[in-house]
PDB file of C-alpha atoms in Angstrom:
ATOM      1  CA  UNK Q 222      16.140   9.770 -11.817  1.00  0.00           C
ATOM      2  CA  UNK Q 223      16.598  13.709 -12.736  1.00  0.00           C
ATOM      3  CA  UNK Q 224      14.772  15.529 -10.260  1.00  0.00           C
ATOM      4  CA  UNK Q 225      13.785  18.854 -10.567  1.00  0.00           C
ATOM      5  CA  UNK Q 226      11.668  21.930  -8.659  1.00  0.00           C
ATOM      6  CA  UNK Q 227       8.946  22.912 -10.770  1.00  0.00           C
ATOM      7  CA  UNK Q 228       6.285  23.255  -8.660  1.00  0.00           C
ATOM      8  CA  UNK Q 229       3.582  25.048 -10.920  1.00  0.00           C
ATOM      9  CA  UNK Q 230       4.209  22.827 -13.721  1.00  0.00           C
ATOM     10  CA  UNK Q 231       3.878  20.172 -11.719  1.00  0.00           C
ATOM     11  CA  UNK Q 232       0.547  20.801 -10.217  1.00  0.00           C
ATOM     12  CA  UNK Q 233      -1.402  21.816 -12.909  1.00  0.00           C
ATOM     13  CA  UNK Q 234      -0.439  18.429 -14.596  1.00  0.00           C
ATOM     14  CA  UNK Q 235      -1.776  16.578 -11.955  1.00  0.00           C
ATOM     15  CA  UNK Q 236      -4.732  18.636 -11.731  1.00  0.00           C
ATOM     16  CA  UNK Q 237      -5.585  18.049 -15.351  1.00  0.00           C
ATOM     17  CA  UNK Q 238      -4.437  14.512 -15.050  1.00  0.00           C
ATOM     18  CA  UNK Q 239      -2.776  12.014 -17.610  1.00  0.00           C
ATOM     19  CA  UNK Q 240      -5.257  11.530 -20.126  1.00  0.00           C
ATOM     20  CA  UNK Q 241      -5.634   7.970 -19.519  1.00  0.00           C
ATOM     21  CA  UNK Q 242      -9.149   6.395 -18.906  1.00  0.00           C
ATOM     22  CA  UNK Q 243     -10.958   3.751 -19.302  1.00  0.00           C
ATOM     23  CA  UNK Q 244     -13.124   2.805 -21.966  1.00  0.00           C
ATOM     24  CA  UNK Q 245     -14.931   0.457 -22.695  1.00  0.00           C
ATOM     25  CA  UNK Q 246     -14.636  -2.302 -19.689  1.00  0.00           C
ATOM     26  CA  UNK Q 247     -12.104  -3.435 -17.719  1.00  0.00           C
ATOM     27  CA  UNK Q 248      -9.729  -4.983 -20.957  1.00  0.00           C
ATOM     28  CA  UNK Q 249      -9.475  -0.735 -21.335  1.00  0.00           C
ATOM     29  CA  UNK Q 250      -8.677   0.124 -18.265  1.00  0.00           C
ATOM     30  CA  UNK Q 251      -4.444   0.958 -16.966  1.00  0.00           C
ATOM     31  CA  UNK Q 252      -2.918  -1.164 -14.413  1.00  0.00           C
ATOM     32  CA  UNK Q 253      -3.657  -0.038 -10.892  1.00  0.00           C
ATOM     33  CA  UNK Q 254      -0.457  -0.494  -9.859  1.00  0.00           C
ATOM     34  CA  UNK Q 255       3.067   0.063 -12.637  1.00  0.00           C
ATOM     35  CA  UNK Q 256       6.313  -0.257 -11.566  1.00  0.00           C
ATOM     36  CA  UNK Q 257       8.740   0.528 -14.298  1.00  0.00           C
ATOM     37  CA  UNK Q 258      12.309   0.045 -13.712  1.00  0.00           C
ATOM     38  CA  UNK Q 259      12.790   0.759 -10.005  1.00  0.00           C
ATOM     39  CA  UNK Q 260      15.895   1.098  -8.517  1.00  0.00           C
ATOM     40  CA  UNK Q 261      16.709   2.532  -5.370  1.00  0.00           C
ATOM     41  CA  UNK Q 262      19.848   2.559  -3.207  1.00  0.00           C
ATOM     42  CA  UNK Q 263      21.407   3.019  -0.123  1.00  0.00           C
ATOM     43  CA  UNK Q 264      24.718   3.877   0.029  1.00  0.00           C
ATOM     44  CA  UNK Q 265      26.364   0.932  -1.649  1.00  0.00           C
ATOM     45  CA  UNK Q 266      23.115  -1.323  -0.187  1.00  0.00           C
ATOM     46  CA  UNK Q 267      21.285  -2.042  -3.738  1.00  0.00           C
ATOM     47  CA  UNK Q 268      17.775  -2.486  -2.393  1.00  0.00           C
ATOM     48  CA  UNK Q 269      15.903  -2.408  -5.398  1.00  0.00           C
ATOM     49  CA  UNK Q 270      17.336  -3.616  -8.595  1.00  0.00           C
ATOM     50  CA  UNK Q 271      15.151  -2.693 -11.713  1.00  0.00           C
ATOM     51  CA  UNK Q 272      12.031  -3.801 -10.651  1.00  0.00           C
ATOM     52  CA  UNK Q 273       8.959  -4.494 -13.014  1.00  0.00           C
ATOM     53  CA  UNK Q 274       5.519  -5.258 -11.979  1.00  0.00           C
ATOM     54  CA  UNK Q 275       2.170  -4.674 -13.115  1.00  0.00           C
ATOM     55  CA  UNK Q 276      -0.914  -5.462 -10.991  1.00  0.00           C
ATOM     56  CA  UNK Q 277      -4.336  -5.325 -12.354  1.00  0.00           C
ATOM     57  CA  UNK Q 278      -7.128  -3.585 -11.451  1.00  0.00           C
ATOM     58  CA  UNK Q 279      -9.317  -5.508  -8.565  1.00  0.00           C
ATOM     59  CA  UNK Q 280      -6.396  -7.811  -7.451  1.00  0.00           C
ATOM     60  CA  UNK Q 281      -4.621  -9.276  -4.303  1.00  0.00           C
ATOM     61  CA  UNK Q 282      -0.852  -8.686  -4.861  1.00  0.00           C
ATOM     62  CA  UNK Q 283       0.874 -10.513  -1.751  1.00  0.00           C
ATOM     63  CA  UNK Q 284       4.855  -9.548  -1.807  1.00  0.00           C
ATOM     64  CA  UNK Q 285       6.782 -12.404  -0.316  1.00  0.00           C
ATOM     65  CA  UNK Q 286      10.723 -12.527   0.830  1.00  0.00           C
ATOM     66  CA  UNK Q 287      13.240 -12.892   3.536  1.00  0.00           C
ATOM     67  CA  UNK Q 288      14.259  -9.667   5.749  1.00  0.00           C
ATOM     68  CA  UNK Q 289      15.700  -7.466   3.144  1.00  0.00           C
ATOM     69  CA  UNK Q 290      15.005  -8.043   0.036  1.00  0.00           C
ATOM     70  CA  UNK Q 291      13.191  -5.044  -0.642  1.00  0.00           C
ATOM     71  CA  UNK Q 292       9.968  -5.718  -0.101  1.00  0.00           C
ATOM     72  CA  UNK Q 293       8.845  -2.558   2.496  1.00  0.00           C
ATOM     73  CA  UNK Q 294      10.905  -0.255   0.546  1.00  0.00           C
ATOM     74  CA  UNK Q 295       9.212  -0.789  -2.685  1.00  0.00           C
ATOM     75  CA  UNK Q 296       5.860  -0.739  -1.227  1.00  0.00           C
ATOM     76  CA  UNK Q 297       6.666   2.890   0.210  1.00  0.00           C
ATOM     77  CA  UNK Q 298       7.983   3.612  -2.990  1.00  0.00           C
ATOM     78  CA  UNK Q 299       4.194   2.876  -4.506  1.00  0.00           C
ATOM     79  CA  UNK Q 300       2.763   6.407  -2.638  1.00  0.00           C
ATOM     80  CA  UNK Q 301       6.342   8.030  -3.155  1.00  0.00           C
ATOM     81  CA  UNK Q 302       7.174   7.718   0.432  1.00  0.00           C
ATOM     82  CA  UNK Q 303      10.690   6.388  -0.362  1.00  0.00           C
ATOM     83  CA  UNK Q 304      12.061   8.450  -3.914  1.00  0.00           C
ATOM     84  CA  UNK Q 305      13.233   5.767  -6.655  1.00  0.00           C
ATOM     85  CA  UNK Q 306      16.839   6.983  -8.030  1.00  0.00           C
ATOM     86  CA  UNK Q 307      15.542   5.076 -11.395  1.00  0.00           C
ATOM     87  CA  UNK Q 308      12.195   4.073 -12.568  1.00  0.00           C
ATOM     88  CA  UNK Q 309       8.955   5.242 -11.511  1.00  0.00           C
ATOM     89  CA  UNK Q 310       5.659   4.094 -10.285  1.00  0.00           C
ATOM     90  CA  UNK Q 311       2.207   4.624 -11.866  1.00  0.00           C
ATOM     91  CA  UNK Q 312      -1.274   4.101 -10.412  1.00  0.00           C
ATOM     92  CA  UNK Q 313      -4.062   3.782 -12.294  1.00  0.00           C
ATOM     93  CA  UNK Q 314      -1.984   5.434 -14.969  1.00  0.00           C
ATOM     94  CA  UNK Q 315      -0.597   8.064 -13.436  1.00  0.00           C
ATOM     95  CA  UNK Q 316       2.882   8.423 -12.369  1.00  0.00           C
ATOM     96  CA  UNK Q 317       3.013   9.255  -8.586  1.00  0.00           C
ATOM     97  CA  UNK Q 318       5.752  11.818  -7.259  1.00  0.00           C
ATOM     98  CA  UNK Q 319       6.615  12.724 -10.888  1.00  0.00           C
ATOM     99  CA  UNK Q 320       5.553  13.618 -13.917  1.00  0.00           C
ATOM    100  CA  UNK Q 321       7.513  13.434 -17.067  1.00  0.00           C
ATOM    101  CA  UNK Q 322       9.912  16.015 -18.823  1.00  0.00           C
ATOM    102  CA  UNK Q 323      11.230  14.874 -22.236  1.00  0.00           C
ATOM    103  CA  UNK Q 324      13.467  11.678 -21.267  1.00  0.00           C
ATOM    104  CA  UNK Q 325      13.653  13.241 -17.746  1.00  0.00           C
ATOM    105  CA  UNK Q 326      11.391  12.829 -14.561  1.00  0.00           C
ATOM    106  CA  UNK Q 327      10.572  15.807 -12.208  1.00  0.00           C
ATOM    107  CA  UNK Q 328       9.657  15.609  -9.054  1.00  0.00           C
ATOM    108  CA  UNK Q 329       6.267  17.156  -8.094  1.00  0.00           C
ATOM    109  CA  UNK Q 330       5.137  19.718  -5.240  1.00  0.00           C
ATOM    110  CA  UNK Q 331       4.893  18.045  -1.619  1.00  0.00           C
ATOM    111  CA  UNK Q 332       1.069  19.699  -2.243  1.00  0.00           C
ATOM    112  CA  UNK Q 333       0.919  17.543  -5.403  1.00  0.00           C
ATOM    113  CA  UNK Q 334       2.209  14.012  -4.046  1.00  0.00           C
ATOM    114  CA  UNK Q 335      -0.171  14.608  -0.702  1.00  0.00           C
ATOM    115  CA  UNK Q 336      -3.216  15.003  -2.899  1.00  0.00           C
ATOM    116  CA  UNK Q 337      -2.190  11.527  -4.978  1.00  0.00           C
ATOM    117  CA  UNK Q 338      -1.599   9.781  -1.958  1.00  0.00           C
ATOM    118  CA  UNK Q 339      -5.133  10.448  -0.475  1.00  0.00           C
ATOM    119  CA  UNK Q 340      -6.163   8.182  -3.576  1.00  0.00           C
ATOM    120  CA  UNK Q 341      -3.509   5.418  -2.012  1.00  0.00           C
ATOM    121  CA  UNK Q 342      -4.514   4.367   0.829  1.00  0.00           C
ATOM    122  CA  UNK Q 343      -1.764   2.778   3.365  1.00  0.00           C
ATOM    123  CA  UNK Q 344      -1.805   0.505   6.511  1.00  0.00           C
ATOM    124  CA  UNK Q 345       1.841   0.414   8.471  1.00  0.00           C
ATOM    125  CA  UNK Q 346       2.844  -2.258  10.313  1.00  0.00           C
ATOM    126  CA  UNK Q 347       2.654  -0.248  13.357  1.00  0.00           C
ATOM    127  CA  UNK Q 348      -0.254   1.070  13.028  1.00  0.00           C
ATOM    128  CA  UNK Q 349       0.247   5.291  13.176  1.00  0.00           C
ATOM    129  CA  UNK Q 350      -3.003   6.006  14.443  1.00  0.00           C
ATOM    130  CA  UNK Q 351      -3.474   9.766  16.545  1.00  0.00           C
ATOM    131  CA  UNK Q 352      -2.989   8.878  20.221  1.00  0.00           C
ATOM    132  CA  UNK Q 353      -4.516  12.111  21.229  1.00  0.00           C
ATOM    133  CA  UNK Q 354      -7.661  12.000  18.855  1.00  0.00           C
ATOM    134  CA  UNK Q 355     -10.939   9.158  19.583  1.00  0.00           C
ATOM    135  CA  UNK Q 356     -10.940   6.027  17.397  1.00  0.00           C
ATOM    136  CA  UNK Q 357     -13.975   7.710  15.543  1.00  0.00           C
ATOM    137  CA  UNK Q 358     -12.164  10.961  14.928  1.00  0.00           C
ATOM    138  CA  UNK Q 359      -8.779   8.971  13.751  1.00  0.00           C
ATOM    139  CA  UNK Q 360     -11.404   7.707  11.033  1.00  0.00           C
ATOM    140  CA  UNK Q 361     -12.887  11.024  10.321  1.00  0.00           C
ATOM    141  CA  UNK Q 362      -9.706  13.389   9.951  1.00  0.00           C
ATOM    142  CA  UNK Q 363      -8.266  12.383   6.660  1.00  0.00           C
ATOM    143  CA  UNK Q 364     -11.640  13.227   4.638  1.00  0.00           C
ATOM    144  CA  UNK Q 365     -12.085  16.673   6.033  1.00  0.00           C
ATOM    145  CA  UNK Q 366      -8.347  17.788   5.925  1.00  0.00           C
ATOM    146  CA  UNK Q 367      -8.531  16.624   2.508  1.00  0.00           C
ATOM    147  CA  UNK Q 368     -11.609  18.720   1.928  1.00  0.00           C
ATOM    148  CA  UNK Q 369     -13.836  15.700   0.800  1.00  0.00           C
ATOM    149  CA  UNK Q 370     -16.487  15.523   3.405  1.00  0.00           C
ATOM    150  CA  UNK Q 371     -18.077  17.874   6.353  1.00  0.00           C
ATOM    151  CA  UNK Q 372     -16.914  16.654   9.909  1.00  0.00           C
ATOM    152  CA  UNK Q 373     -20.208  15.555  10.367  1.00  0.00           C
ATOM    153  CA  UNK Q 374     -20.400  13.674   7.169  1.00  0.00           C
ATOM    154  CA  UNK Q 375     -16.900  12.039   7.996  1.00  0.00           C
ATOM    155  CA  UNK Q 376     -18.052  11.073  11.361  1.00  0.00           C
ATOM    156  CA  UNK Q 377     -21.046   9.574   9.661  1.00  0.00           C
ATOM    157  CA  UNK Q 378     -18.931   7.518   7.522  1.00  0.00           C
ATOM    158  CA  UNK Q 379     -16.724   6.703  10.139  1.00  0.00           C
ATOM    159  CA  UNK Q 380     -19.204   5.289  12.334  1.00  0.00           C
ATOM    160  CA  UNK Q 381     -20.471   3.018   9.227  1.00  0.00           C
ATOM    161  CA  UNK Q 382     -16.378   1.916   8.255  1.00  0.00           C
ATOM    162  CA  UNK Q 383     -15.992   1.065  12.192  1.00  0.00           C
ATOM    163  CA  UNK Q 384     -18.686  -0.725  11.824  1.00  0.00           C
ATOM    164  CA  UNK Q 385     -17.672  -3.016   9.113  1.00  0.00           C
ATOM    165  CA  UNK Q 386     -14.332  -3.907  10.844  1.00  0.00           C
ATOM    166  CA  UNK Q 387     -16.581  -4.803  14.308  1.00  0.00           C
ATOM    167  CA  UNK Q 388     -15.436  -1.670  16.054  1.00  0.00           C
ATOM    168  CA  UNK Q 389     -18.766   0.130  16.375  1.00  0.00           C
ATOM    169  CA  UNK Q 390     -18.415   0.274  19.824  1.00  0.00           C
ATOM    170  CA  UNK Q 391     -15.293   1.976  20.021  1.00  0.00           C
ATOM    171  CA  UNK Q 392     -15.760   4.985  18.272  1.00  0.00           C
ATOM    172  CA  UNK Q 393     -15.055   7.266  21.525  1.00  0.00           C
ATOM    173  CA  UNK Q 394     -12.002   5.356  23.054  1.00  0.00           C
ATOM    174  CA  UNK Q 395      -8.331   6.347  22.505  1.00  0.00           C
ATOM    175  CA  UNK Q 396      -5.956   3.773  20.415  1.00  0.00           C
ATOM    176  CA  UNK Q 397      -4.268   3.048  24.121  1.00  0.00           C
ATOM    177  CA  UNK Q 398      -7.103   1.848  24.956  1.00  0.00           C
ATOM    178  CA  UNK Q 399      -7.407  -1.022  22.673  1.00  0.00           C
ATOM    179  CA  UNK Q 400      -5.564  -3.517  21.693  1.00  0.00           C
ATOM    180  CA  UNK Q 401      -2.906  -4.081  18.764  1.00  0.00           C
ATOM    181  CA  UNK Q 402      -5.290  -6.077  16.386  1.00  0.00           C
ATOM    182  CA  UNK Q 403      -8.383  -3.885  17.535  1.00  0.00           C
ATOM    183  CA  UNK Q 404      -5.537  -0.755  16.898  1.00  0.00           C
ATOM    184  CA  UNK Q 405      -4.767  -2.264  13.069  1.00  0.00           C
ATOM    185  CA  UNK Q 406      -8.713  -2.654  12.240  1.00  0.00           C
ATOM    186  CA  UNK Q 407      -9.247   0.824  13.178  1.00  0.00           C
ATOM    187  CA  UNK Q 408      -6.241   1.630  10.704  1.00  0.00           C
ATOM    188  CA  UNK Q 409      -7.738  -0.276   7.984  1.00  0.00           C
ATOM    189  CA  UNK Q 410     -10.791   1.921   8.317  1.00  0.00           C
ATOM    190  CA  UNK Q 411      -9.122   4.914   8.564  1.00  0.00           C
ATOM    191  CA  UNK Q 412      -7.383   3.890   5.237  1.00  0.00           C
ATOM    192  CA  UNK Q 413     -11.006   3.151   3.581  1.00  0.00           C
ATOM    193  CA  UNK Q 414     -12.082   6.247   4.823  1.00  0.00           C
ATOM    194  CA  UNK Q 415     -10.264   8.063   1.742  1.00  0.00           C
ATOM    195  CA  UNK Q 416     -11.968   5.418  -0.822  1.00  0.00           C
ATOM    196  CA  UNK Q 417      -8.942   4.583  -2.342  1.00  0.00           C
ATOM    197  CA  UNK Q 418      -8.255   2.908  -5.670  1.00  0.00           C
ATOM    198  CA  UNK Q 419      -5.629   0.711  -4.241  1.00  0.00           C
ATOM    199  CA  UNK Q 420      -5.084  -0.201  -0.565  1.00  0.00           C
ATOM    200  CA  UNK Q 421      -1.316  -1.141   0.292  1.00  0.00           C
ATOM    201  CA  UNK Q 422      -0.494  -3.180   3.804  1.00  0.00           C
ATOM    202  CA  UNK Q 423       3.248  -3.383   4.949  1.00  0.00           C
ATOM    203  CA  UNK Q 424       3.307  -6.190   7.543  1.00  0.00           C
ATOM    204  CA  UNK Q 425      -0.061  -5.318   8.960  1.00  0.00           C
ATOM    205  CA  UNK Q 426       0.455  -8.437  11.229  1.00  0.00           C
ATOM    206  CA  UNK Q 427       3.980  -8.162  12.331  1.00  0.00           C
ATOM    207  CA  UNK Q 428       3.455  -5.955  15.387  1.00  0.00           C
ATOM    208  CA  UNK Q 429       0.993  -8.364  16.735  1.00  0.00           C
ATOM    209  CA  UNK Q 430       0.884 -11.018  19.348  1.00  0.00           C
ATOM    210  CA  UNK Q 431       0.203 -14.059  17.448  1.00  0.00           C
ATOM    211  CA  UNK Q 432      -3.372 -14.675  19.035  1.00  0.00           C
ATOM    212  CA  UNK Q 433      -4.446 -11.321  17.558  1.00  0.00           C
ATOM    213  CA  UNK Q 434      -3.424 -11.881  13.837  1.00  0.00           C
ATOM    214  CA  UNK Q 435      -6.206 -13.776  12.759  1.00  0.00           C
ATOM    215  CA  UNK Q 436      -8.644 -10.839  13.347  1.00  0.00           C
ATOM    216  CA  UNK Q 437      -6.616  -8.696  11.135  1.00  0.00           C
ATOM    217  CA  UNK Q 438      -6.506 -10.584   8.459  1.00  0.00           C
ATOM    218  CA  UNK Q 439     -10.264 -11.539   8.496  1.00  0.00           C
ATOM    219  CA  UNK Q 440     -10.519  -7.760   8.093  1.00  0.00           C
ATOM    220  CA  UNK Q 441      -8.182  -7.747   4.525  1.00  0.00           C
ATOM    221  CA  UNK Q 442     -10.177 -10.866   3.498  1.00  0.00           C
ATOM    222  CA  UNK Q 443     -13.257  -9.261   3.868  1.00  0.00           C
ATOM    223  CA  UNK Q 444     -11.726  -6.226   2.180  1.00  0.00           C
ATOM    224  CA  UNK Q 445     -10.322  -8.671  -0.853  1.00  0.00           C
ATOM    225  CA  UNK Q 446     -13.490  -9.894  -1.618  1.00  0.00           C
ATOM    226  CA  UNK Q 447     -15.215  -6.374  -2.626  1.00  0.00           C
ATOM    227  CA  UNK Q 448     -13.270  -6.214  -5.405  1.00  0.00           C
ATOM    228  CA  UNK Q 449     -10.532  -3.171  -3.868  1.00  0.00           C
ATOM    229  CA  UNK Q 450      -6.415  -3.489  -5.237  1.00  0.00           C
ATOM    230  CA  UNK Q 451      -4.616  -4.354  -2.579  1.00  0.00           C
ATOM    231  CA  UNK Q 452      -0.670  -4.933  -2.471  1.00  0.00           C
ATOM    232  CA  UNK Q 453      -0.061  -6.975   0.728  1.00  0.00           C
ATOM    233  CA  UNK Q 454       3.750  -7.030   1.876  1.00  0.00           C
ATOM    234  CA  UNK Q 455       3.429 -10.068   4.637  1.00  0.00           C
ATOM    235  CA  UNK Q 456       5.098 -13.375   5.915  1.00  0.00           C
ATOM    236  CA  UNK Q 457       1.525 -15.481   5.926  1.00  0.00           C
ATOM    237  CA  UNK Q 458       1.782 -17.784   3.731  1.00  0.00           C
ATOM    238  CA  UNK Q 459      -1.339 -19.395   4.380  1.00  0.00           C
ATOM    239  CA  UNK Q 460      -3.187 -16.079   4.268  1.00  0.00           C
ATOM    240  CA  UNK Q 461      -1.434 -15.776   0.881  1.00  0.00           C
ATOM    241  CA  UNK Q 462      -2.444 -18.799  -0.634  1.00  0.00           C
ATOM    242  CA  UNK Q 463      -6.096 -18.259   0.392  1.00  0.00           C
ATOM    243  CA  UNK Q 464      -6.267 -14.461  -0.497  1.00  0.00           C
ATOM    244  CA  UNK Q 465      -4.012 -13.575  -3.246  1.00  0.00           C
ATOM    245  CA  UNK Q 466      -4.632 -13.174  -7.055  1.00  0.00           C
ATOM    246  CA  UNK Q 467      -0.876 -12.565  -7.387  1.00  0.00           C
ATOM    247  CA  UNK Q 468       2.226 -13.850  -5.538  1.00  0.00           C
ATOM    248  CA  UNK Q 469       5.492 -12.007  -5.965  1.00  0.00           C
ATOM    249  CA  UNK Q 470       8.602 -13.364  -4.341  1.00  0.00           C
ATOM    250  CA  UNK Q 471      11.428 -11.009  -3.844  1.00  0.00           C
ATOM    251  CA  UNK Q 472      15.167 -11.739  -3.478  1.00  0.00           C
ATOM    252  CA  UNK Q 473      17.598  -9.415  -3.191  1.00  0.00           C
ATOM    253  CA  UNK Q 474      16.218  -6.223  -4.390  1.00  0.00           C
ATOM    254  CA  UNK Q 475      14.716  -8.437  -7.909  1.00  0.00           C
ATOM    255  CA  UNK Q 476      11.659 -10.522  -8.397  1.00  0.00           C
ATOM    256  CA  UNK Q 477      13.173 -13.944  -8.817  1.00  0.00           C
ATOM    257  CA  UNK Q 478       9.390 -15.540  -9.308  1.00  0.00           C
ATOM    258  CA  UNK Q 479       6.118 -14.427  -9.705  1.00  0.00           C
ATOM    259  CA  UNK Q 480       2.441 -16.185 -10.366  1.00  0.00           C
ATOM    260  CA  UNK Q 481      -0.882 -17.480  -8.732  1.00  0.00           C
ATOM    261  CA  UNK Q 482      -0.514 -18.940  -5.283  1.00  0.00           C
ATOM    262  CA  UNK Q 483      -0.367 -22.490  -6.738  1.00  0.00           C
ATOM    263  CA  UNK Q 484       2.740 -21.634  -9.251  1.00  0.00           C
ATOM    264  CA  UNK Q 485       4.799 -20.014  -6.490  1.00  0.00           C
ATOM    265  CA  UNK Q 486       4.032 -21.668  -3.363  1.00  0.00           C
ATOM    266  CA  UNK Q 487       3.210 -24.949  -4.639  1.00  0.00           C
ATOM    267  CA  UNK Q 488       5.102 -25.411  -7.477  1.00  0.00           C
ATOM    268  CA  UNK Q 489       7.840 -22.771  -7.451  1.00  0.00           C
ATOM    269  CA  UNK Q 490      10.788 -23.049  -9.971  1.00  0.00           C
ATOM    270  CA  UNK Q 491      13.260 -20.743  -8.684  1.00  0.00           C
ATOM    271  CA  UNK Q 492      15.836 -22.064  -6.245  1.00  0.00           C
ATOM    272  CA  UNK Q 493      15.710 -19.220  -3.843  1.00  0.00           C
ATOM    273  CA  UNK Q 494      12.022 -19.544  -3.832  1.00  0.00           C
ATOM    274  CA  UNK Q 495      11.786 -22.798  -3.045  1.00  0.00           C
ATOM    275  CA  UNK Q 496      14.480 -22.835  -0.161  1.00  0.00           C
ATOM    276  CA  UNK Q 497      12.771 -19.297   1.472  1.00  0.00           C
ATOM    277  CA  UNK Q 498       9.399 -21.309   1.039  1.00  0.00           C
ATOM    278  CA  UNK Q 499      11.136 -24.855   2.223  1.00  0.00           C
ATOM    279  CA  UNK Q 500      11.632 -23.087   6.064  1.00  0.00           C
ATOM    280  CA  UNK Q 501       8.746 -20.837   6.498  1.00  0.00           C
ATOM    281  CA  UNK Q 502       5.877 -23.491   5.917  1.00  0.00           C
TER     282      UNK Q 502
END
């Protein structure tokens, strides 16, 4: 990818936007999530390897794979945390991190990529929350620094998005006060708090003692049934086969397979698929 610094350019185009919208009903509308062509390297360590991938508006995308194989990297890659060195990735039709120049891609401002991302919403493994600011408040900052809501209006909302992970009653305690699945809830409301068009998880179980997991991903299955795009990088399987509109199963830095649940988990075709599949369940 050709990367360049032209920062003006760069934010008036997102300001006025791609052009693309949706007309008509949903047959109209662009992917929420586009990968096209993503490659990304490092060093001599090919961890993405010309990726495509197109997820629909309103779906559960659940990315599947061994320790590796990309997975985590291209999710960061979605919100232009981690730069592609080919390809690009577009949300809800537009590209994110660049726009394009000719046959070139330029990067955007840092302002420009922080105001897309507040339309991506993102839950890390681990989950990042403010140690030094309440549950309530960890809720509340994004929509005021991002100039969407009054603090009392955030708080407001907060209090109601707390609510609908069963946290009510934490609103004034600090994240070391709570436990890692109560900690992970409160980042799923905090990434709801934004109302984004497409949620993405990396792991959001991983750092969790197994009797908390469940919890979590009641949460995400709540969350998958109104409808949101979410792209869920996990090792569940069974919260996969229950959940998930789409299964992707990486290898490698490629998508060797990809389907419903009952194509890849059931009845999967490629070899590596079926071994990774044949010691996880």
């Amino acid at each position: 990818m050709s990367l360049g610094t032209d920062r003006e350019a760069a934010e008036q185009e997102t300001e006025q936007g791609t052009g693309v919208t949706a007309v008509g009903g949903d047959s109209a509308k662009p992917a929420a999530v586009q990968i096209h062509g993503a490659h990304k390297s490092y060093g001599a360590n090919h961890v993405l390897a010309g990726i495509d991938l197109t997820i629909a508006p309103g779906q559960v995308a659940v990315i599947l794979g061994p320790s590796g194989s990309g997975k985590s990297t291209l999710l960061r890659a979605i919100n232009h945390l981690e730069t592609l060195d080919h390809g690009y990735v577009s949300v809800a039709g537009e590209p994110i991190g660049v726009r394009h120049q000719g046959d070139r891609l330029k990067e955007l401002s840092e302002k420009a990529i922080l105001a897309q991302r507040t339309r991506i919403g993102f839950v890390f493994q681990n989950f990042n929350l403010f140690p030094h600011l309440t549950v309530l408040d960890n809720v509340a900052v994004g929509p005021v620094a991002a100039g969407r809501l009054s603090r009392a209006a955030a708080r407001e909302r907060g209090l109601e998005l707390l609510a609908s992970v069963g946290l009510e009653d934490k609103a004034d305690a600090y994240p070391r006060q709570l436990s890692g699945g109560q900690q992970q809830r409160v980042a799923i409301a905090r990434a709801l708090a934004l109302e984004p068009g497409v949620i993405l998880f990396d792991e959001p179980t991983s750092a969790l003692d197994p009797e908390l997991v469940g919890e979590v991903l009641s949460v995400i299955k709540d969350l998958a049934s109104t409808g949101t795009t979410l792209v869920v990088v996990t090792h569940e399987i069974g919260f996969a086969r229950e959940v998930a509109d789409l299964v992707v199963f990486l290898d490698a830095g490629r998508i060797v397979e990809q389907g419903t649940p009952a194509e890849v988990l059931d009845h999967p075709t490629h070899p590596r698929t079926k071994d990774f599949l044949s010691k996880v369940l």
